[in-house]
Coordinates of C-alpha atoms in Angstrom, one line a residue:
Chain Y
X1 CA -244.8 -110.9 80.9
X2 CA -247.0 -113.4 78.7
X3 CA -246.3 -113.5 75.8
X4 CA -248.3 -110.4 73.4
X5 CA -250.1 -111.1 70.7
X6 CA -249.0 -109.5 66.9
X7 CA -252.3 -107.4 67.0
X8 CA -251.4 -106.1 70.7
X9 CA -247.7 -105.3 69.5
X10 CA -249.6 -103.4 66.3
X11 CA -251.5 -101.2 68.5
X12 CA -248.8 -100.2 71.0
X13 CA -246.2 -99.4 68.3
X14 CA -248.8 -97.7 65.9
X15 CA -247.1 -94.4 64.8
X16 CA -243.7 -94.7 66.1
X17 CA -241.5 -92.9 64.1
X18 CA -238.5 -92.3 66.3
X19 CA -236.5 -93.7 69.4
X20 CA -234.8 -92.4 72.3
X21 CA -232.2 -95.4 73.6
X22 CA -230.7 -95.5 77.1
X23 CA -226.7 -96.6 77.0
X24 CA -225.8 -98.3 79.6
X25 CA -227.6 -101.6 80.5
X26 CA -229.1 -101.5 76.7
X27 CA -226.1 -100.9 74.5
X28 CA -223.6 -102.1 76.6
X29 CA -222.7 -103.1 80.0
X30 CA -219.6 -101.0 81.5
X31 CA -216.9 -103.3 83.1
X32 CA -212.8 -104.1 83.2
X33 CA -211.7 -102.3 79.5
X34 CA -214.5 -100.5 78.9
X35 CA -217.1 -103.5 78.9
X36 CA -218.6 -105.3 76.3
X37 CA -221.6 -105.0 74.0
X38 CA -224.9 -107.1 75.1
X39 CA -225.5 -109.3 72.3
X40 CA -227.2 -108.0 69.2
X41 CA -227.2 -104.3 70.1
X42 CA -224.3 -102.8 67.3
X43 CA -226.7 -104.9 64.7
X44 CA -229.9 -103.4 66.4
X45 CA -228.6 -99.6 66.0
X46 CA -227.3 -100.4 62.3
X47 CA -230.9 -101.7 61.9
X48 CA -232.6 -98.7 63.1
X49 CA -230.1 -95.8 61.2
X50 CA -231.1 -97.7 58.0
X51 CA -234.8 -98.1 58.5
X52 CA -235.2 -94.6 58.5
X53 CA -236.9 -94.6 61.8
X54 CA -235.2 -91.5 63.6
X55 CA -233.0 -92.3 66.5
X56 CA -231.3 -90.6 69.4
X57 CA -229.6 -91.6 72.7
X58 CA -230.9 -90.5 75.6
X59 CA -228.5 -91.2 78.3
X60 CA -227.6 -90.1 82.2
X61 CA -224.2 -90.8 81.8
X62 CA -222.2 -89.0 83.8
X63 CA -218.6 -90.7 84.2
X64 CA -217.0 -90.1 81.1
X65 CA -217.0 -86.6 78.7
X66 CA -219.5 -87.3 75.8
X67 CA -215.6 -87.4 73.8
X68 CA -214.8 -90.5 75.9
X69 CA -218.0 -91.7 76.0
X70 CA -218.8 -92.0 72.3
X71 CA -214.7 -93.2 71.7
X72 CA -215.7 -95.8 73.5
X73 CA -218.7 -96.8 72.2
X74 CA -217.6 -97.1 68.8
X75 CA -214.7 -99.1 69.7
X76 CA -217.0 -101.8 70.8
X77 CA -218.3 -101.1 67.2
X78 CA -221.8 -99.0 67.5
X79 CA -222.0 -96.4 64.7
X80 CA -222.7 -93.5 67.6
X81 CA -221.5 -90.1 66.7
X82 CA -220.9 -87.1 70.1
X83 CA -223.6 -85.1 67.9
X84 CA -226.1 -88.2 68.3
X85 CA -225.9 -88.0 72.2
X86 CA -228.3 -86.3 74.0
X87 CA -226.4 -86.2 78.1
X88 CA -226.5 -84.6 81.3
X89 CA -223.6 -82.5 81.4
X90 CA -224.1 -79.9 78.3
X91 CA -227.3 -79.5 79.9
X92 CA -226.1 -78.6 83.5
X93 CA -223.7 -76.1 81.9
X94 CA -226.9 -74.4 80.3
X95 CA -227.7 -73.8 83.7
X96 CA -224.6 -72.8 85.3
X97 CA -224.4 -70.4 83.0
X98 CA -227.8 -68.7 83.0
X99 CA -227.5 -68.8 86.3
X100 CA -224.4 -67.7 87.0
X101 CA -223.6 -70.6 88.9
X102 CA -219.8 -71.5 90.0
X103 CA -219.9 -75.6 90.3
X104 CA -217.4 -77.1 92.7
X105 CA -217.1 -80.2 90.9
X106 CA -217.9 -83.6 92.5
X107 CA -217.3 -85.8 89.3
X108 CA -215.0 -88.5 87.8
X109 CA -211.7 -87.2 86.1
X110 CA -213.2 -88.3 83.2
X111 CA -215.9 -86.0 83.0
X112 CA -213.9 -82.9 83.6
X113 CA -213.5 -81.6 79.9
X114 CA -217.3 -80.9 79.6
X115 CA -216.9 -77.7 82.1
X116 CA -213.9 -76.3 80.5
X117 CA -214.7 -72.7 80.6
X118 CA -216.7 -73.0 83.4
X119 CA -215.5 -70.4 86.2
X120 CA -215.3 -72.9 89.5
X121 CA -213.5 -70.0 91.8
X122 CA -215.0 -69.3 95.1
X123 CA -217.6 -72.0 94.1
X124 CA -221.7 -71.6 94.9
X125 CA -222.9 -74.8 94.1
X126 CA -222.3 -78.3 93.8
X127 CA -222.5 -80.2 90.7
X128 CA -222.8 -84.1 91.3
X129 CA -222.1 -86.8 89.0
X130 CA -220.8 -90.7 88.6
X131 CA -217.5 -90.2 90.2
X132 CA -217.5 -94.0 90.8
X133 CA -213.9 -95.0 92.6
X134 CA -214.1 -91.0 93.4
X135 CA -216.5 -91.6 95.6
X136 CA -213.9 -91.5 98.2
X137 CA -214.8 -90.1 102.0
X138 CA -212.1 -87.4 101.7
X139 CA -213.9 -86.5 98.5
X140 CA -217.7 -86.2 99.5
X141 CA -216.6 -84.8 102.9
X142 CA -215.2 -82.1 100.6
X143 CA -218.2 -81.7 98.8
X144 CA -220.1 -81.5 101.7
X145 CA -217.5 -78.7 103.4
X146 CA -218.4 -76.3 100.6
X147 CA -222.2 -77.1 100.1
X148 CA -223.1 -76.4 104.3
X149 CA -221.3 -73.5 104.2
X150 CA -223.1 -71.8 101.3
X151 CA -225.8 -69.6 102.3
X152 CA -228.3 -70.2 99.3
X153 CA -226.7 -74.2 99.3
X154 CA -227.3 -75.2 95.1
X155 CA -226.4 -79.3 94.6
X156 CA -227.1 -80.4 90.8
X157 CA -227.5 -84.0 90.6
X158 CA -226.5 -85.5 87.1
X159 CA -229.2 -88.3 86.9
X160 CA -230.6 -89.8 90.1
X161 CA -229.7 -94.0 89.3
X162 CA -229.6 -96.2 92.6
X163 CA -227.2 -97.9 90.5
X164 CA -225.8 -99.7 87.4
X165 CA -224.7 -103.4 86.0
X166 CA -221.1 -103.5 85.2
X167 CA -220.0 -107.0 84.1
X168 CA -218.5 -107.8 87.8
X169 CA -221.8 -107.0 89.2
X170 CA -224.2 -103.7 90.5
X171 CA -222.4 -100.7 90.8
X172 CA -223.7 -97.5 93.2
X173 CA -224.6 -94.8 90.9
X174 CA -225.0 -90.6 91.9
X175 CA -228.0 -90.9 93.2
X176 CA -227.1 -92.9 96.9
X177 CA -224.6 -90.1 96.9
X178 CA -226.7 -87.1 96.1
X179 CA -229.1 -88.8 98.7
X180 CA -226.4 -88.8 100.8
X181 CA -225.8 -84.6 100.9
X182 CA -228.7 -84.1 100.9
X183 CA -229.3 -85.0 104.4
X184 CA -225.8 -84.0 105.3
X185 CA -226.8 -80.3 104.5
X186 CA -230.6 -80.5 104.7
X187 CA -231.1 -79.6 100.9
X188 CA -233.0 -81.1 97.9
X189 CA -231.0 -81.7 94.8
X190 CA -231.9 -80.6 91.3
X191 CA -231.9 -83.5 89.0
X192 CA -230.6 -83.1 85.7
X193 CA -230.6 -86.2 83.2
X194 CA -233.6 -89.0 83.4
X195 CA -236.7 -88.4 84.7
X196 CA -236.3 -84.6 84.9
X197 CA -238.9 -84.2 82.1
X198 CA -236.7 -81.1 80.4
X199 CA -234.0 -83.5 80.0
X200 CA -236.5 -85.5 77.5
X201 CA -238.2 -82.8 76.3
X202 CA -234.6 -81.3 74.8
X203 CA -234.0 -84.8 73.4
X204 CA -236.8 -84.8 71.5
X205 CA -236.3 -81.5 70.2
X206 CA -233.0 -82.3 69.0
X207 CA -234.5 -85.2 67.2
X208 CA -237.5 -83.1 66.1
X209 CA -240.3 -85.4 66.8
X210 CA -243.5 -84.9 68.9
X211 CA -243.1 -87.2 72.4
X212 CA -246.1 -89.2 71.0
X213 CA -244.5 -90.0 68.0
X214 CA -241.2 -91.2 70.4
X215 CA -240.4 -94.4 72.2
X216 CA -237.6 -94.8 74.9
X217 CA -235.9 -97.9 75.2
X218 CA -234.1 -98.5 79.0
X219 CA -233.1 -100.8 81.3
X220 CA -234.6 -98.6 84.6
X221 CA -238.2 -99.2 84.8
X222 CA -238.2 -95.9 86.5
X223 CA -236.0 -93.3 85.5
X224 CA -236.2 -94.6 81.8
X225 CA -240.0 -96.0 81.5
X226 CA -241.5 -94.1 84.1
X227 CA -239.7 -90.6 83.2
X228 CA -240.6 -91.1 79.6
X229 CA -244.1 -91.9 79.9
X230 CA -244.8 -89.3 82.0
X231 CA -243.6 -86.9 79.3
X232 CA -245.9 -88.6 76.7
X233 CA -244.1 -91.3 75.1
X234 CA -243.7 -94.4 74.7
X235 CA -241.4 -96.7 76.9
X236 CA -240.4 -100.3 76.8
X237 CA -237.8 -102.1 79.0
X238 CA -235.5 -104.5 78.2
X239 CA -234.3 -107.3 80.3
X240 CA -230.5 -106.6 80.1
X241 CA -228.5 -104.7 81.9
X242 CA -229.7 -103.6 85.3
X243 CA -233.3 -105.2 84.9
X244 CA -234.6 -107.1 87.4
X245 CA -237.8 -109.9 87.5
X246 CA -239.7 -107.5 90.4
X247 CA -239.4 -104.6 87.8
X248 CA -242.3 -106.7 85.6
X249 CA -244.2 -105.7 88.7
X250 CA -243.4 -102.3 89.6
X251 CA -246.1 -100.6 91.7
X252 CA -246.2 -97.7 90.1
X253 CA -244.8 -98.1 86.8
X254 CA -245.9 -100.2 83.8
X255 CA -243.7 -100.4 80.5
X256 CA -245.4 -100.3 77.3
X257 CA -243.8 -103.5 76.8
X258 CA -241.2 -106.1 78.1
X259 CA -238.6 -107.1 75.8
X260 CA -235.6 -109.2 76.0
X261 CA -232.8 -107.1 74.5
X262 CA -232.6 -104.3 72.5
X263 CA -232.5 -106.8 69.6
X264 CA -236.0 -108.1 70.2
X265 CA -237.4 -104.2 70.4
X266 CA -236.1 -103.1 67.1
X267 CA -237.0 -106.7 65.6
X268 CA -241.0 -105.7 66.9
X269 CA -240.6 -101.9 66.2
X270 CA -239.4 -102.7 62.5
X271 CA -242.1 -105.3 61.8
X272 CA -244.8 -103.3 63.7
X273 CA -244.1 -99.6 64.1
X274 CA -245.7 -98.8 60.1
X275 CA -243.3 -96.0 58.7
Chain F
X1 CA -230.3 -67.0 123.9
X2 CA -231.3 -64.1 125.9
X3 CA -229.8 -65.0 129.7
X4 CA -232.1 -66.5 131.4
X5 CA -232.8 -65.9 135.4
X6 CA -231.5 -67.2 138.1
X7 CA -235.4 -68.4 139.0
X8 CA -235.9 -69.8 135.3
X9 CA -232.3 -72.1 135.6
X10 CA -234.2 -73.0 139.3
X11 CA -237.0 -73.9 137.9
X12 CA -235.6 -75.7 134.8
X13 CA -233.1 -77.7 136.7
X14 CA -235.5 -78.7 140.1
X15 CA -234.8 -82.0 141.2
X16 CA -231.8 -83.0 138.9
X17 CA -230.0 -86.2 140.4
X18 CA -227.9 -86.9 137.4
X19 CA -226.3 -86.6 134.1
X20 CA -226.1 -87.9 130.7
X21 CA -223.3 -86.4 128.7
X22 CA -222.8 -86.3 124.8
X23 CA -218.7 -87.2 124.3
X24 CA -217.8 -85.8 121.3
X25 CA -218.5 -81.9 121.0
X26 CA -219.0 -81.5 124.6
X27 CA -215.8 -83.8 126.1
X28 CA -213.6 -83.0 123.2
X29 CA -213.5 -82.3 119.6
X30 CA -211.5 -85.6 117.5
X31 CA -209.1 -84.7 115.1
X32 CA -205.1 -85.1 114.0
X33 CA -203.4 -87.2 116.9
X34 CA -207.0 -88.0 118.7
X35 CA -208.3 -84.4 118.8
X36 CA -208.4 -82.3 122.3
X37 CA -210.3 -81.6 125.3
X38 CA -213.0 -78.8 125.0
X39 CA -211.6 -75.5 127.8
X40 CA -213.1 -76.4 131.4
X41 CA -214.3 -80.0 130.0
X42 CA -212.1 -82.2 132.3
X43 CA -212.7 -80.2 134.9
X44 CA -216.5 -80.1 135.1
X45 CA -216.3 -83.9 134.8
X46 CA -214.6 -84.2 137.9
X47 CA -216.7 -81.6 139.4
X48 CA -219.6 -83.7 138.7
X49 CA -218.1 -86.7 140.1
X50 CA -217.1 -84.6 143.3
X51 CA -221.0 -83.6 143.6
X52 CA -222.7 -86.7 144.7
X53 CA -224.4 -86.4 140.9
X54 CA -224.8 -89.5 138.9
X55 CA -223.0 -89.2 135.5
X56 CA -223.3 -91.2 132.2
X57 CA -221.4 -90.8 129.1
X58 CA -224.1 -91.5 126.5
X59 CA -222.6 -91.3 123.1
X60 CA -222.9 -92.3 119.5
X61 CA -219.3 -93.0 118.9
X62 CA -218.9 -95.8 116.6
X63 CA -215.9 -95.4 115.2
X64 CA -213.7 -96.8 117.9
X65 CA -214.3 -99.3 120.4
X66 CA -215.1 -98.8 123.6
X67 CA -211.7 -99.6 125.3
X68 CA -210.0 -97.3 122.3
X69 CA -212.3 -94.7 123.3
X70 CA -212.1 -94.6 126.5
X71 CA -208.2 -94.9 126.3
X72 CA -208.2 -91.9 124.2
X73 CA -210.4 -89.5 126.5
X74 CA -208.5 -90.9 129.4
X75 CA -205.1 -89.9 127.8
X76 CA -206.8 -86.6 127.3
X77 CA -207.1 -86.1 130.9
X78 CA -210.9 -87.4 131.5
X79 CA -212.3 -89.3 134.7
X80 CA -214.1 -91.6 132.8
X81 CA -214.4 -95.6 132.3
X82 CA -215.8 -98.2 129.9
X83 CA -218.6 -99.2 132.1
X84 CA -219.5 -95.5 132.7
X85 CA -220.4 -95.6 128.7
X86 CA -223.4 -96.3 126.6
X87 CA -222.4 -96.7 122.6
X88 CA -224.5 -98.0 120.1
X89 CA -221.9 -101.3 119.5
X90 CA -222.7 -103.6 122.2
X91 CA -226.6 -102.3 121.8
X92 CA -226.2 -104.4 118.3
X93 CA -224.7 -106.7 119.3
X94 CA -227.3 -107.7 121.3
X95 CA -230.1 -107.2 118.6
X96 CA -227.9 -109.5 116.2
X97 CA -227.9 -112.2 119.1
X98 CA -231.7 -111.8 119.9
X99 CA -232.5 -111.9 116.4
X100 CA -230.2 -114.4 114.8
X101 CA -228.3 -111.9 112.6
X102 CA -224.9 -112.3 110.8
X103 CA -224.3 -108.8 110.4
X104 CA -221.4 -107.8 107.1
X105 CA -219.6 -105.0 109.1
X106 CA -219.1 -101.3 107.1
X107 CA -217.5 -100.1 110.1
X108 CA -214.3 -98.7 111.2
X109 CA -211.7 -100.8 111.8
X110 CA -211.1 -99.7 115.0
X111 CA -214.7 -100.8 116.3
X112 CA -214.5 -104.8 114.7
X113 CA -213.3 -106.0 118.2
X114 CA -217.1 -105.2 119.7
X115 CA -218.2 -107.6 116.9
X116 CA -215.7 -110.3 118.2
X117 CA -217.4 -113.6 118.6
X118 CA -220.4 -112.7 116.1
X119 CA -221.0 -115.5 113.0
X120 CA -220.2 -113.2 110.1
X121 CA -219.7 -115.6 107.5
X122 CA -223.0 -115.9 105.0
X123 CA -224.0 -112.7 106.3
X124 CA -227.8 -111.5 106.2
X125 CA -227.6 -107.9 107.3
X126 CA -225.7 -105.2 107.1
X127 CA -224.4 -103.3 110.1
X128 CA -223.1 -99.5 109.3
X129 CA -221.5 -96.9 111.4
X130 CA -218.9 -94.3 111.3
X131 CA -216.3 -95.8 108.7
X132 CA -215.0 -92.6 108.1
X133 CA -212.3 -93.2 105.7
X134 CA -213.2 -96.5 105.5
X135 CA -216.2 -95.2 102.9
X136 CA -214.2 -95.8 100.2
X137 CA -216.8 -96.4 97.1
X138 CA -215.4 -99.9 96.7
X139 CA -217.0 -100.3 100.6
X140 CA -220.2 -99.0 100.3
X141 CA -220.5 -100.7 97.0
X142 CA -219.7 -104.5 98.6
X143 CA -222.1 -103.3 101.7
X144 CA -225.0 -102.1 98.8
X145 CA -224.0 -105.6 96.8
X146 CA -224.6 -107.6 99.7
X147 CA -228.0 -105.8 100.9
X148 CA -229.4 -106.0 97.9
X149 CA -228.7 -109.5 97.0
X150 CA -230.4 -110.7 100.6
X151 CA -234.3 -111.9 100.0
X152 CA -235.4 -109.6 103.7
X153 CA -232.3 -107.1 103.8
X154 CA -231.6 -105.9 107.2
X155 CA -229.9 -102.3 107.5
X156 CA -228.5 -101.4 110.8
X157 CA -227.2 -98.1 111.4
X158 CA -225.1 -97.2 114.4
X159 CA -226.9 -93.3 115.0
X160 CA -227.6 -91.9 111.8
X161 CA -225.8 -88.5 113.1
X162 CA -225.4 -86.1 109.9
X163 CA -221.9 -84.7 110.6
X164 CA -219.3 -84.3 114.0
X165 CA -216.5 -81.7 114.3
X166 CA -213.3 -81.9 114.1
X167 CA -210.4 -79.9 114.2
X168 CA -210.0 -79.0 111.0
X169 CA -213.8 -78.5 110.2
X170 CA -217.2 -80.7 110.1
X171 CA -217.0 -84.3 108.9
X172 CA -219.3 -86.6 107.4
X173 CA -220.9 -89.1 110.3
X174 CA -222.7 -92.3 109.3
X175 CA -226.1 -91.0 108.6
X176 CA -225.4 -89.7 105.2
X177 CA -223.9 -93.0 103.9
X178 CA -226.9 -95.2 105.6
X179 CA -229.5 -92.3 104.0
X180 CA -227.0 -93.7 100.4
X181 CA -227.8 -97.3 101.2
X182 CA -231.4 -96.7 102.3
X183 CA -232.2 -95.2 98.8
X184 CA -229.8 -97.8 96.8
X185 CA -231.9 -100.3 97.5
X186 CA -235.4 -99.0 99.0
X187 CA -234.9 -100.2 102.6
X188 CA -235.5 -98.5 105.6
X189 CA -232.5 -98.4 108.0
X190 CA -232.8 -99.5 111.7
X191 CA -231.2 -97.0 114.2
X192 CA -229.1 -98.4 116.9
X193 CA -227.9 -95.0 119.3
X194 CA -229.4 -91.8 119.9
X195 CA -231.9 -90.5 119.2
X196 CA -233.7 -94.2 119.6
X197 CA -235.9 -93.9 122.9
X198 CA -234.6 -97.8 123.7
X199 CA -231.2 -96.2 124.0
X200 CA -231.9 -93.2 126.0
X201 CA -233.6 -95.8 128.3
X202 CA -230.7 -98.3 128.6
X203 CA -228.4 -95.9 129.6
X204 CA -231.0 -94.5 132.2
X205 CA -231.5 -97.9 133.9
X206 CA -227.5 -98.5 133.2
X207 CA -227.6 -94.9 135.3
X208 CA -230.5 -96.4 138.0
X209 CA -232.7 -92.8 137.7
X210 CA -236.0 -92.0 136.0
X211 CA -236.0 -89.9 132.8
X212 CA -238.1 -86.7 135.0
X213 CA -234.6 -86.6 137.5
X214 CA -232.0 -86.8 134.5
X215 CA -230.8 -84.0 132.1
X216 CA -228.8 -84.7 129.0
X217 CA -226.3 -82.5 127.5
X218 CA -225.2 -82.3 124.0
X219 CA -224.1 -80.7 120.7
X220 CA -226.9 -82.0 118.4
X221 CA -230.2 -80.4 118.8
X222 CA -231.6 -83.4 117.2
X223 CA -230.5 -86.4 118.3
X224 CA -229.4 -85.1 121.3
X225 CA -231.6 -82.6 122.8
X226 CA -234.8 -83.7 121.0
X227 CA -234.1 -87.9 121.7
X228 CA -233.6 -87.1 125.3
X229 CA -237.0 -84.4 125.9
X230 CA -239.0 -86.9 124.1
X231 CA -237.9 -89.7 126.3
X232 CA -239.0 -87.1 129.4
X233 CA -235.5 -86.2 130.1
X234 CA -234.9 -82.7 130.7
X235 CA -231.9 -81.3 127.8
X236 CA -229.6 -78.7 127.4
X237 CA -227.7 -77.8 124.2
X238 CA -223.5 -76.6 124.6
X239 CA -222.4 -73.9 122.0
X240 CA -219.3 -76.4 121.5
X241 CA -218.6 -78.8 118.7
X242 CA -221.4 -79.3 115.8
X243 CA -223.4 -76.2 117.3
X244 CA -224.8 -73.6 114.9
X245 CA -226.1 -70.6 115.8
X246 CA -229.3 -71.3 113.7
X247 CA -230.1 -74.6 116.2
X248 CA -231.2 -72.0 119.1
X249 CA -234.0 -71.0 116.4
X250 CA -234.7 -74.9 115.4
X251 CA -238.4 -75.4 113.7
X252 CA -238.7 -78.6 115.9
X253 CA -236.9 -78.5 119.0
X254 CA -236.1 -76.0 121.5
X255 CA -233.9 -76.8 124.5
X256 CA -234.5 -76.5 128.1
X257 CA -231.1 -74.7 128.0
X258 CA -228.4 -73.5 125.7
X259 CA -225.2 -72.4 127.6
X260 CA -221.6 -71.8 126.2
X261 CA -220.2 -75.4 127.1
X262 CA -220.0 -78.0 129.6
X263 CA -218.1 -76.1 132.3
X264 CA -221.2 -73.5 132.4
X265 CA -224.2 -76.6 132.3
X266 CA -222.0 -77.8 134.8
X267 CA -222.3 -74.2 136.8
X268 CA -225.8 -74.1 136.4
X269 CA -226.3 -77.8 137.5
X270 CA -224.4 -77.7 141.0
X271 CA -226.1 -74.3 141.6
X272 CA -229.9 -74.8 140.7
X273 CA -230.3 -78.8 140.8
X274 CA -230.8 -78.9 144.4
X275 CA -229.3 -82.6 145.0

């Protein structure tokens, strides 16, 4: 992107008064003992928690319990509390349980704790997630076993990502995978996480701002930028984690505004936002 | 189906001079120790040998090689040899020559030898079939690394079947995983097998008959019956292997037969065909 001016950076962060950040790729990239944080992010979220801006993160992450999640967030030194973390899981329980759903889980060990209480006898649907090394045929033929033989066939997708940066490279996220059943059994998947628009919708309810007043900060042009923007907001993307130089150019998606890190968008939302 | 009469099967099968049979699901089912034959299968491929018919084995196996799988049906007690069988292997392997393609193999071990002789180092496409439990996540995620990372990414998918049976129950076939790899990184996948129309048509001029005198017989209302009929082969579907009832009520396609298994088609065929 050239270069904006000061008066164009004024006019697109006019009346921000709150923001939603995306994890992984923004914060952090995963990776060999946990991963490591990109540079000038734990300064960034210290920045932001003592501007008085209001902030929230908004991620899909769906590998590790919220617990585990946060744990290891703040041992790479982000102040992050679980109460701060607005993720996909909680939310697909909401629906298992109005529903009266009974998930046969195809998710990473890691994850497990956030259905405890969750009745998974004599499943009816499938609930999908980042099982990562899980991913294993014996495990998705499993999935699959249970899912053709249902006869109102349910699979819950938590998030939809082609795929994520670790530090040894891109890594296949759930959404190849929920791809993948779905033409196995003929189905469509319910997404829950990013861009389902009630996935940002409760976020900003649990930070009790208007989506106007909001700006998301992500690394995926489309389930980040484009997911938030349709909902109202605001969206930038940075250029760390999973970004790539084509995303600049996304046919269908344009960001509010290109930045280079996480660092650089709380830098221009502190000096231009107007509290 | 409601049994048809003996002047509809005449009428159907008028001027039949040979066959193109599906393997697995109508042959035999795989599983533990190579799987086993399908009741009266062995038998009505001798009877159609006997008749004077001409017979191809026109399959989407990709999981073994041809000598392997040949060996294997022959152990199970079937008159049948390598150059009596069109697979999708050899089919790309001559694409990859024509086209000057060095193909990264997600394949099955037991089908590298048809890749023998093919430049594989600095590969610039991808060639997927039925890995089965070679779709460990740390394969598909190398396969995904390297098609993403290649400026005009080739996918090449060896039938992109949904799922085979097998002893004990249905299993995942290579569609699902090249649907994964198709959406990881927004590509379009190249099918090598049924239900192509160049492959129906290699095996009929492998077979020396037009498409109007040749009926195929499979499992898969799809890529079997519905590849063949729009090639202008006649098709029947066998209630055998991945049959479901609900495929004799399919929105697309509708057989020119659906009988119990082989041994019946086979019946039908030396009764009605009129050689």
């Amino acid at each position: 992107m050239a270069a904006a001016t000061s008066a164009a950076w004024a006019q697109r962060l006019a009346g921000v008064r709150g923001l939603l950040l995306d994890v992984s790729g923004v914060l952090y990239d995963g990776g060999e003992g946990g991963g490591a944080p990109i540079p000038g992010s734990v300064e960034a979220v210290a920045r932001i928690k003592q501007s008085g801006l209001k902030l929230r993160f908004c991620t899909n992450e769906s590998q590790k319990s919220r617990d585990k999640f946060v744990g290891l967030l703040q041992r790479l030194g982000f102040d992050i509390l679980v109460n701060e973390v607005t993720s996909p899981a909680p939310a697909a329980c909401r629906i298992l349980k109005e529903r009266g759903l009974r998930p046969y889980l195809l998710v990473h060990d890691d994850l497990r704790s956030e259905f405890d209480g969750m009745d998974t006898s004599n499943p009816n649907c499938i609930i999908i997630a980042d099982a990562a090394e899980g991913f294993s045929y014996q495990n998705l033929n499993k999935a699959f076993q249970v899912l053709i033989n249902l006869e109102n066939p349910v699979l819950i997708s938590l998030g939809k990502g082609r795929y994520y940066k670790e530090s040894d490279g891109l890594m296949l996220d759930v959404g190849p995978y929920m791809k993948a059943l779905e033409y196995a059994c003929d189905v469509q998947a319910e997404v829950v996480g990013k861009p389902a628009p009630e996935f940002f919708q409760a976020a900003l309810k649990e930070m009790g701002l208007e989506a106007h007043e909001t700006i998301m900060i992500g690394d995926d042009i489309v389930n980040d930028v484009g997911g938030a923007q349709r909902c109202g907001m605001r969206a930038m993307q940075v250029r760390t984690g999973k970004f790539r130089p084509s995303d600049e150019h996304h046919p269908e998606v344009k960001a509010d505004g290109y930045v280079n890190d996480l660092a650089q968008a709380v830098d221009l939302i502190l000096q231009y936002a107007g509290k």
